[in-house]
């Protein structure tokens, strides 16, 4: 198992990397700030677009996104359930954990689709968790807790399913996270992981798959083009995303970081879109081009042995 100060997420940037506590503190501070200006219904991911999946969602829950979202982030969350060996009735018996739940909208959406026996969302951002509990919690059926992905505050074998959506690339030690997921899963339980990768992080992820004996990895889907389609549609003039971004009551610093029309928040660097403001910020070293280094977005499923 790697030392918490030895890696920076899946990217394994050892040289000059800040310590794990510094990384976690910075991530928490950023998302505390984002929570302060986010609106009800906001998801913190780039989304994906798959017409077949969209049709299926509309059959399961007609008008699921009417007036509240563009539906792309919901599709990304629905992807986490694809390939799992559970029937509709079996989903209702599961205890589900989402690590890196943000403000809880994604887990709330999934619970309304498949109605698990219990669902818990965990995030390092205290502000996000407080908001999730205030707006979305439903007693024992759906609750949110503040916590560390590398030190999950749960008992061994407590959950049947753990999901992780566009989050683990921020973790200082993904090896620790995977071992913690294996610990809190029941034998035979499942882990659904979906995230963005650069070449080095994908190599590291593949290595971890081979090293962690507790997991049997049995599914991989490359959804890169589906995610890029979502980003392109969000970047289009007059899109739902652009309109919502314009209505947000955001501090100036957040608008500067977000770029013109919120392009940075929407993942526009991933499709090679860099507006004039982004170029200025990069030149001034106010913001790096790190997102542009990512080249694929993938969904993986594992079974706990």
Short mmCIF file of C-alpha atoms in Angstrom, two decimals:
data_model
loop_
_atom_site.label_atom_id
_atom_site.label_comp_id
_atom_site.label_asym_id
_atom_site.label_seq_id
_atom_site.Cartn_x
_atom_site.Cartn_y
_atom_site.Cartn_z
CA UNK A 1 0.00 0.00 0.00
CA UNK A 2 1.41 3.41 -0.91
CA UNK A 3 2.19 6.21 1.52
CA UNK A 4 -0.40 8.98 1.56
CA UNK A 5 2.26 11.56 0.68
CA UNK A 6 3.67 9.54 -2.22
CA UNK A 7 0.97 10.03 -4.82
CA UNK A 8 -1.48 12.61 -6.02
CA UNK A 9 -4.60 10.77 -7.08
CA UNK A 10 -4.36 8.36 -9.97
CA UNK A 11 -1.93 10.62 -11.79
CA UNK A 12 1.02 9.65 -9.52
CA UNK A 13 2.65 13.08 -9.63
CA UNK A 14 5.39 12.36 -7.10
CA UNK A 15 7.83 15.17 -7.82
CA UNK A 16 7.00 18.29 -5.84
CA UNK A 17 3.53 17.06 -4.92
CA UNK A 18 1.91 18.60 -1.83
CA UNK A 19 1.10 16.38 1.13
CA UNK A 20 -2.15 14.46 1.36
CA UNK A 21 -3.60 16.74 4.03
CA UNK A 22 -2.87 19.80 1.90
CA UNK A 23 -4.58 18.25 -1.10
CA UNK A 24 -7.65 17.25 0.91
CA UNK A 25 -7.86 20.67 2.53
CA UNK A 26 -7.67 22.39 -0.84
CA UNK A 27 -10.31 20.13 -2.40
CA UNK A 28 -12.62 20.61 0.59
CA UNK A 29 -12.20 24.39 0.45
CA UNK A 30 -12.95 24.52 -3.27
CA UNK A 31 -16.14 22.48 -2.96
CA UNK A 32 -17.26 24.34 0.17
CA UNK A 33 -17.07 27.46 -1.98
CA UNK A 34 -18.92 25.83 -4.88
CA UNK A 35 -21.67 24.68 -2.51
CA UNK A 36 -22.23 28.28 -1.42
CA UNK A 37 -23.42 29.35 -4.88
CA UNK A 38 -24.81 26.11 -6.32
CA UNK A 39 -28.54 25.81 -6.93
CA UNK A 40 -30.93 22.98 -6.10
CA UNK A 41 -30.60 20.36 -8.83
CA UNK A 42 -26.93 21.05 -9.57
CA UNK A 43 -24.63 18.09 -10.21
CA UNK A 44 -20.87 18.38 -9.93
CA UNK A 45 -19.84 16.39 -13.00
CA UNK A 46 -19.45 16.76 -16.74
CA UNK A 47 -22.34 14.45 -17.62
CA UNK A 48 -22.66 12.17 -20.63
CA UNK A 49 -25.04 11.79 -23.56
CA UNK A 50 -26.25 8.41 -24.80
CA UNK A 51 -29.54 8.50 -26.69
CA UNK A 52 -30.40 4.88 -25.91
CA UNK A 53 -29.81 5.51 -22.20
CA UNK A 54 -31.82 8.73 -22.33
CA UNK A 55 -34.76 6.86 -23.90
CA UNK A 56 -34.52 4.19 -21.21
CA UNK A 57 -34.48 6.80 -18.43
CA UNK A 58 -37.54 8.50 -19.87
CA UNK A 59 -39.37 5.17 -19.90
CA UNK A 60 -38.41 4.50 -16.29
CA UNK A 61 -39.18 8.00 -15.06
CA UNK A 62 -40.94 10.16 -17.67
CA UNK A 63 -39.83 13.79 -17.60
CA UNK A 64 -37.14 12.98 -15.01
CA UNK A 65 -35.26 16.22 -15.71
CA UNK A 66 -38.12 18.54 -16.70
CA UNK A 67 -37.22 22.09 -15.77
CA UNK A 68 -34.43 21.17 -13.37
CA UNK A 69 -31.51 19.97 -15.51
CA UNK A 70 -30.36 19.11 -19.01
CA UNK A 71 -30.34 15.39 -18.12
CA UNK A 72 -26.67 14.75 -18.90
CA UNK A 73 -25.46 14.33 -15.32
CA UNK A 74 -28.35 11.99 -14.57
CA UNK A 75 -27.27 9.82 -17.50
CA UNK A 76 -23.75 9.65 -16.05
CA UNK A 77 -25.17 8.48 -12.73
CA UNK A 78 -27.40 5.95 -14.45
CA UNK A 79 -24.29 4.58 -16.18
CA UNK A 80 -22.97 3.53 -12.75
CA UNK A 81 -25.81 0.98 -12.54
CA UNK A 82 -25.31 -0.43 -16.04
CA UNK A 83 -23.75 -3.88 -16.01
CA UNK A 84 -24.61 -4.64 -12.39
CA UNK A 85 -26.23 -8.08 -11.88
CA UNK A 86 -29.26 -6.86 -9.94
CA UNK A 87 -32.91 -7.06 -10.91
CA UNK A 88 -35.33 -4.24 -10.15
CA UNK A 89 -36.51 -6.09 -7.05
CA UNK A 90 -32.96 -6.90 -5.92
CA UNK A 91 -31.98 -3.23 -6.04
CA UNK A 92 -34.64 -2.58 -3.39
CA UNK A 93 -32.79 -4.80 -0.91
CA UNK A 94 -29.37 -3.12 -1.29
CA UNK A 95 -27.42 -0.85 1.04
CA UNK A 96 -25.66 1.68 -1.19
CA UNK A 97 -22.76 4.08 -0.49
CA UNK A 98 -21.61 6.89 -2.75
CA UNK A 99 -18.12 8.20 -2.01
CA UNK A 100 -17.61 11.74 -3.29
CA UNK A 101 -21.32 12.59 -3.44
CA UNK A 102 -20.99 16.38 -3.63
CA UNK A 103 -24.30 17.98 -2.74
CA UNK A 104 -26.06 14.64 -3.04
CA UNK A 105 -28.14 15.21 -6.16
CA UNK A 106 -26.79 12.18 -8.01
CA UNK A 107 -27.44 9.73 -5.20
CA UNK A 108 -30.86 11.27 -4.62
CA UNK A 109 -31.65 10.69 -8.31
CA UNK A 110 -30.51 7.06 -8.21
CA UNK A 111 -32.52 6.29 -5.08
CA UNK A 112 -35.66 7.56 -6.78
CA UNK A 113 -34.93 5.28 -9.73
CA UNK A 114 -34.14 2.01 -7.95
CA UNK A 115 -35.32 2.63 -4.34
CA UNK A 116 -32.57 0.82 -2.36
CA UNK A 117 -33.17 -0.17 1.27
CA UNK A 118 -30.60 2.35 2.47
CA UNK A 119 -28.37 4.91 0.77
CA UNK A 120 -25.53 6.98 2.24
CA UNK A 121 -23.55 9.72 0.53
CA UNK A 122 -20.11 10.76 1.79
CA UNK A 123 -18.10 13.83 0.85
CA UNK A 124 -15.12 15.74 2.23
CA UNK A 125 -16.95 19.06 1.83
CA UNK A 126 -18.82 19.90 5.02
CA UNK A 127 -20.81 22.63 3.28
CA UNK A 128 -21.99 20.22 0.59
CA UNK A 129 -23.03 17.62 3.17
CA UNK A 130 -24.95 20.14 5.27
CA UNK A 131 -26.84 21.28 2.20
CA UNK A 132 -27.54 17.71 1.08
CA UNK A 133 -28.97 16.76 4.46
CA UNK A 134 -31.05 19.92 4.63
CA UNK A 135 -32.60 19.48 1.19
CA UNK A 136 -32.48 15.81 0.24
CA UNK A 137 -32.14 13.49 3.24
CA UNK A 138 -35.03 11.07 3.86
CA UNK A 139 -34.53 9.53 7.29
CA UNK A 140 -32.84 6.13 7.28
CA UNK A 141 -33.47 5.69 3.54
CA UNK A 142 -31.11 8.48 2.41
CA UNK A 143 -28.53 10.31 4.53
CA UNK A 144 -25.29 12.18 3.96
CA UNK A 145 -22.11 12.23 6.06
CA UNK A 146 -18.90 14.24 5.99
CA UNK A 147 -15.82 12.07 5.69
CA UNK A 148 -12.57 11.03 4.02
CA UNK A 149 -12.58 8.58 1.08
CA UNK A 150 -9.36 7.06 2.40
CA UNK A 151 -10.77 6.54 5.93
CA UNK A 152 -14.39 5.56 5.44
CA UNK A 153 -16.35 5.88 8.73
CA UNK A 154 -18.27 2.63 8.26
CA UNK A 155 -18.16 -0.95 9.53
CA UNK A 156 -16.63 -3.85 7.63
CA UNK A 157 -19.07 -5.34 5.13
CA UNK A 158 -21.70 -2.66 5.71
CA UNK A 159 -22.69 -2.09 2.05
CA UNK A 160 -23.76 -4.10 -0.98
CA UNK A 161 -22.81 -1.46 -3.55
CA UNK A 162 -20.30 1.42 -3.56
CA UNK A 163 -20.30 4.00 -6.35
CA UNK A 164 -17.75 6.71 -7.13
CA UNK A 165 -18.41 9.28 -9.85
CA UNK A 166 -15.79 11.69 -11.27
CA UNK A 167 -14.10 12.02 -7.89
CA UNK A 168 -11.16 9.67 -7.31
CA UNK A 169 -8.77 11.68 -9.49
CA UNK A 170 -8.73 14.17 -6.58
CA UNK A 171 -7.68 11.60 -3.94
CA UNK A 172 -4.09 11.66 -2.68
CA UNK A 173 -3.93 7.86 -2.30
CA UNK A 174 -6.32 5.89 -4.50
CA UNK A 175 -4.77 2.62 -3.29
CA UNK A 176 -6.04 3.41 0.23
CA UNK A 177 -9.44 4.34 -1.17
CA UNK A 178 -9.80 1.05 -3.06
CA UNK A 179 -8.82 -0.94 0.04
CA UNK A 180 -11.38 1.00 2.08
CA UNK A 181 -14.07 0.28 -0.51
CA UNK A 182 -13.22 -3.42 -0.35
CA UNK A 183 -13.40 -3.31 3.46
CA UNK A 184 -16.89 -1.76 3.67
CA UNK A 185 -18.32 -4.00 0.94
CA UNK A 186 -19.93 -7.32 1.77
CA UNK A 187 -18.38 -10.37 0.08
CA UNK A 188 -20.06 -10.53 -3.32
CA UNK A 189 -20.83 -6.80 -3.22
CA UNK A 190 -20.02 -4.49 -6.11
CA UNK A 191 -17.95 -1.38 -6.78
CA UNK A 192 -18.95 0.96 -9.64
CA UNK A 193 -16.25 3.48 -10.52
CA UNK A 194 -16.42 6.14 -13.23
CA UNK A 195 -13.77 8.81 -13.78
CA UNK A 196 -11.55 10.74 -16.16
CA UNK A 197 -8.01 9.52 -17.00
CA UNK A 198 -4.81 10.77 -18.53
CA UNK A 199 -2.34 8.20 -19.95
CA UNK A 200 -0.35 7.90 -16.70
CA UNK A 201 -3.42 7.61 -14.48
CA UNK A 202 -4.91 4.87 -16.64
CA UNK A 203 -1.69 2.87 -16.38
CA UNK A 204 -1.73 3.34 -12.62
CA UNK A 205 -5.39 2.34 -12.40
CA UNK A 206 -4.71 -0.83 -14.40
CA UNK A 207 -1.82 -1.65 -12.06
CA UNK A 208 -4.06 -1.21 -9.00
CA UNK A 209 -6.67 -3.50 -10.55
CA UNK A 210 -4.05 -6.25 -10.69
CA UNK A 211 -2.63 -5.56 -7.22
CA UNK A 212 -5.80 -5.48 -5.12
CA UNK A 213 -6.80 -9.10 -4.71
CA UNK A 214 -10.11 -8.29 -3.03
CA UNK A 215 -11.65 -7.18 -6.34
CA UNK A 216 -12.56 -9.04 -9.50
CA UNK A 217 -12.84 -6.40 -12.23
CA UNK A 218 -15.32 -7.60 -14.85
CA UNK A 219 -16.52 -4.62 -16.87
CA UNK A 220 -15.06 -1.58 -18.60
CA UNK A 221 -16.83 0.91 -20.86
CA UNK A 222 -15.09 3.84 -22.51
CA UNK A 223 -17.63 6.69 -22.42
CA UNK A 224 -15.23 9.40 -23.60
CA UNK A 225 -17.27 10.39 -26.64
CA UNK A 226 -20.50 10.37 -24.65
CA UNK A 227 -18.97 12.75 -22.08
CA UNK A 228 -17.58 14.99 -24.82
CA UNK A 229 -21.03 15.12 -26.42
CA UNK A 230 -22.49 16.34 -23.12
CA UNK A 231 -19.82 19.04 -22.79
CA UNK A 232 -20.31 20.24 -26.37
CA UNK A 233 -24.05 20.57 -25.86
CA UNK A 234 -23.54 22.44 -22.60
CA UNK A 235 -21.14 24.82 -24.32
CA UNK A 236 -23.63 25.62 -27.12
CA UNK A 237 -25.10 29.14 -27.04
CA UNK A 238 -28.46 29.22 -25.27
CA UNK A 239 -28.02 25.79 -23.63
CA UNK A 240 -29.68 24.94 -20.31
CA UNK A 241 -26.24 24.97 -18.67
CA UNK A 242 -25.37 28.45 -20.00
CA UNK A 243 -28.70 29.88 -18.87
CA UNK A 244 -28.40 28.39 -15.39
CA UNK A 245 -24.81 29.60 -15.08
CA UNK A 246 -25.89 33.15 -15.94
CA UNK A 247 -28.56 33.05 -13.20
CA UNK A 248 -26.26 31.88 -10.41
CA UNK A 249 -25.37 34.30 -7.63
CA UNK A 250 -21.63 33.64 -7.76
CA UNK A 251 -18.71 35.64 -6.34
CA UNK A 252 -16.44 37.25 -8.90
CA UNK A 253 -13.57 34.84 -8.19
CA UNK A 254 -15.83 31.89 -9.04
CA UNK A 255 -16.85 33.46 -12.35
CA UNK A 256 -13.21 34.15 -13.21
CA UNK A 257 -12.23 30.54 -12.47
CA UNK A 258 -15.30 29.23 -14.30
CA UNK A 259 -14.44 31.10 -17.48
CA UNK A 260 -16.76 32.55 -20.07
CA UNK A 261 -20.17 30.92 -19.77
CA UNK A 262 -18.86 28.48 -17.15
CA UNK A 263 -16.74 26.59 -19.67
CA UNK A 264 -14.19 25.41 -17.11
CA UNK A 265 -16.85 24.00 -14.78
CA UNK A 266 -18.48 22.16 -17.67
CA UNK A 267 -15.19 20.44 -18.63
CA UNK A 268 -14.64 22.38 -21.84
CA UNK A 269 -10.87 21.78 -21.68
CA UNK A 270 -11.62 18.08 -22.17
CA UNK A 271 -12.92 18.80 -25.67
CA UNK A 272 -10.09 21.23 -26.45
CA UNK A 273 -12.24 24.34 -25.93
CA UNK A 274 -10.34 27.22 -24.36
CA UNK A 275 -11.92 30.65 -24.35
CA UNK A 276 -9.98 33.92 -24.22
CA UNK A 277 -10.28 34.19 -20.45
CA UNK A 278 -8.88 30.71 -19.98
CA UNK A 279 -5.81 31.59 -22.03
CA UNK A 280 -5.21 34.72 -19.95
CA UNK A 281 -5.58 32.81 -16.67
CA UNK A 282 -3.23 30.09 -17.88
CA UNK A 283 -0.67 32.65 -19.05
CA UNK A 284 -0.84 34.38 -15.65
CA UNK A 285 -0.61 30.96 -13.92
CA UNK A 286 -3.85 31.64 -12.09
CA UNK A 287 -5.20 28.40 -13.51
CA UNK A 288 -3.32 25.44 -14.97
CA UNK A 289 -4.19 23.44 -18.07
CA UNK A 290 -4.32 20.19 -16.10
CA UNK A 291 -7.80 19.22 -17.35
CA UNK A 292 -6.52 19.32 -20.92
CA UNK A 293 -4.12 16.48 -20.06
CA UNK A 294 -7.00 14.05 -19.59
CA UNK A 295 -7.83 11.95 -22.62
CA UNK A 296 -10.39 9.30 -21.65
CA UNK A 297 -13.40 8.79 -19.41
CA UNK A 298 -14.21 5.24 -18.32
CA UNK A 299 -16.63 3.17 -16.28
CA UNK A 300 -15.37 0.10 -14.40
CA UNK A 301 -17.19 -2.51 -12.32
CA UNK A 302 -15.67 -4.85 -9.74
CA UNK A 303 -17.00 -7.63 -7.54
CA UNK A 304 -15.77 -8.05 -3.96
CA UNK A 305 -14.35 -11.54 -3.45
#
